[in-house]
């Protein structure tokens, strides 16, 4: 125990000296947005222990291999002796560099920086250490207030090519009424027209895409049956030039198209994701859904509160909130159908994994979640 304490004391003394002068880090292969985000992480999350520098002044470099072509070769030619961390979605063969899979964990990135600067264990020892302790680290935070965990699932994982369209986890919207409706709405984008949907005897639905609303005479039971319909023989779509003012509304009432799509998507998804959606990749929620004007969504406010404005993986959302993945999958299916959610494609979104909640925010977060759970249940 005394030996361990001595090592810790030595580490603290080394860090105290290091804190007097921030670690100078060169950033290569990143776009302007990514550099700005990394600088913010250095300042806010790492408490100004790092700062962005030019290659000539740098103590080490972080190189994004998925950005510019030949960035690693160019870097090594200019700075052959500079220590480096490389970030990439696929395994790297960059010789002599510490490799981190994207999106990189903030805690793991910090410890990689420390290892290069003050001489922590070798890369193999470092990896083994984290494999043994990742379970503990996921439930705790580092001294800098960020989770240190390994990414267990490759971010570029894809389903098998021959996988069936419908599985326990996935469904193909094109095989359902939902997919036909979305395709028809896409065809009418930018046009002032109406879509007259005939779906069984005495069942009618009229959509006005340019107005964002629809006339519906469907009951909840009829909509449930429609969500299960797969054959196009069970429904027809007719695009006309009429508008709401000239449409006969006997027995029909207005609802928003977003309400209709959200409801239909959740019923069709049934806890599954649209085919081709990788739950381990990053997705965005563009803005806060208008919940008062949408069907009731289990844990909807909690999901949105955690997710909005910060790309996350769908599985991480479920784990962070302690809810079933199926509930997050249905939420995503509905949000994607209404244009509120989609895969994060910007370079900056896939660079660094979003910061986890730190200890001092736990009480505030729990109070907020309790309020949101109460609102969800009412």
XYZ file of C-alpha atoms in Angstrom, residues 187-367:
181
model
C -42.657 13.169 -54.117
C -44.977 16.052 -53.189
C -42.247 18.111 -51.494
C -42.471 21.753 -52.579
C -45.775 21.258 -54.369
C -49.169 22.656 -53.400
C -51.300 19.546 -53.628
C -53.223 17.008 -51.602
C -52.710 13.288 -51.099
C -55.928 11.298 -50.907
C -55.364 7.952 -49.192
C -57.943 5.193 -49.474
C -57.324 2.483 -46.907
C -60.208 0.080 -46.614
C -63.941 0.552 -46.619
C -65.099 3.911 -45.271
C -61.545 4.809 -44.177
C -60.132 8.027 -45.558
C -57.076 10.158 -45.003
C -56.247 13.376 -46.861
C -52.855 15.071 -46.456
C -51.855 18.610 -47.416
C -48.030 18.546 -47.302
C -47.507 22.265 -47.974
C -49.823 23.110 -45.064
C -48.356 20.504 -42.708
C -51.743 19.086 -41.781
C -54.122 16.284 -42.662
C -57.809 15.389 -42.520
C -58.337 12.045 -40.834
C -61.291 9.862 -40.017
C -59.181 6.997 -38.683
C -59.728 5.623 -35.213
C -56.860 4.390 -33.058
C -57.769 0.795 -33.916
C -57.823 1.559 -37.644
C -54.465 3.311 -37.452
C -53.050 0.281 -35.619
C -54.265 -1.982 -38.416
C -52.791 0.384 -40.990
C -49.394 0.268 -39.257
C -49.340 -3.490 -39.874
C -50.393 -3.245 -43.510
C -47.700 -4.257 -45.960
C -49.376 -4.912 -49.268
C -50.084 -1.891 -51.466
C -53.355 -3.601 -52.400
C -54.681 -2.569 -48.988
C -54.367 1.147 -49.694
C -54.063 3.604 -52.579
C -52.557 7.074 -52.920
C -53.969 9.724 -55.230
C -52.223 13.081 -55.670
C -54.563 15.964 -56.547
C -54.334 19.745 -56.882
C -57.027 20.420 -54.282
C -56.410 22.156 -50.966
C -57.992 21.981 -47.521
C -60.455 24.760 -48.306
C -62.050 22.824 -51.168
C -61.894 19.358 -49.614
C -65.024 17.727 -48.251
C -64.530 17.145 -44.541
C -67.593 15.118 -43.608
C -66.655 12.947 -40.635
C -63.001 14.049 -40.822
C -60.982 16.220 -38.450
C -57.675 18.056 -38.838
C -54.453 16.756 -37.306
C -50.865 17.762 -38.022
C -48.867 15.577 -40.407
C -46.121 15.401 -37.766
C -48.646 13.964 -35.293
C -49.746 11.384 -37.856
C -46.194 10.366 -38.817
C -45.031 10.202 -35.194
C -47.970 8.014 -34.189
C -47.735 5.781 -37.252
C -43.949 5.423 -36.930
C -44.094 4.327 -33.293
C -46.827 1.815 -34.065
C -44.919 0.442 -37.063
C -41.514 0.368 -35.356
C -42.701 -1.470 -32.237
C -39.356 -1.004 -30.544
C -37.295 -1.547 -33.711
C -35.082 0.605 -35.923
C -35.407 1.300 -39.660
C -33.313 -1.222 -41.600
C -29.713 -0.084 -42.062
C -29.654 1.967 -38.843
C -26.572 1.180 -36.739
C -27.471 1.820 -33.101
C -23.752 2.080 -32.228
C -23.145 5.086 -34.480
C -23.756 8.717 -33.588
C -27.143 10.301 -34.320
C -28.423 13.827 -33.781
C -31.713 15.206 -32.505
C -32.031 18.493 -34.352
C -34.383 20.242 -31.916
C -36.789 19.663 -29.052
C -39.955 17.887 -30.313
C -43.243 19.695 -29.750
C -44.485 17.094 -27.256
C -47.832 18.791 -26.436
C -48.781 18.355 -30.107
C -47.465 14.806 -30.494
C -48.810 11.420 -29.341
C -47.708 10.271 -25.894
C -44.128 8.972 -26.067
C -42.703 6.810 -23.249
C -39.707 8.621 -21.695
C -39.855 11.083 -24.594
C -38.901 14.181 -22.601
C -36.038 12.395 -20.834
C -34.651 11.122 -24.146
C -34.874 14.553 -25.743
C -33.347 16.300 -22.732
C -30.283 14.047 -22.831
C -29.955 13.942 -26.596
C -30.854 17.326 -28.077
C -27.900 19.371 -29.303
C -25.331 16.610 -28.673
C -24.894 13.615 -31.017
C -25.086 10.253 -29.228
C -25.438 6.578 -30.004
C -28.916 5.176 -29.484
C -27.641 2.397 -27.232
C -25.793 4.961 -25.088
C -29.027 6.931 -24.621
C -30.814 3.825 -23.333
C -27.922 2.942 -21.005
C -27.555 6.487 -19.660
C -31.270 6.761 -18.864
C -31.659 3.190 -17.621
C -34.541 2.444 -20.004
C -35.238 -0.252 -22.581
C -33.463 0.088 -25.930
C -36.807 -0.549 -27.631
C -38.166 2.727 -26.244
C -35.226 4.683 -27.660
C -35.528 2.854 -30.993
C -39.222 3.734 -31.333
C -38.454 7.351 -30.400
C -35.717 7.517 -33.043
C -37.969 5.947 -35.707
C -40.615 8.590 -35.064
C -38.116 11.456 -34.908
C -36.448 10.309 -38.138
C -39.796 10.069 -39.945
C -40.612 13.668 -38.990
C -37.157 14.957 -39.961
C -35.956 15.658 -36.411
C -33.274 12.966 -36.198
C -30.670 11.353 -38.393
C -27.068 10.115 -38.545
C -24.382 12.611 -37.529
C -22.298 13.136 -40.680
C -20.130 16.137 -39.792
C -16.486 15.376 -39.076
C -16.753 17.031 -35.664
C -19.650 14.762 -34.633
C -17.594 11.605 -35.064
C -14.355 12.874 -33.546
C -14.928 12.846 -29.784
C -17.656 11.068 -27.865
C -19.986 13.459 -25.991
C -18.984 14.278 -22.437
C -20.744 12.241 -19.774
C -22.382 13.879 -16.765
C -19.930 14.710 -13.966
C -20.516 14.029 -10.276
C -21.453 17.533 -9.258
C -24.304 17.476 -11.807
C -25.807 14.186 -10.599
C -28.266 15.719 -8.104
C -29.446 18.348 -10.571
C -29.835 15.697 -13.278
C -31.819 13.360 -10.995
C -34.220 16.163 -10.035
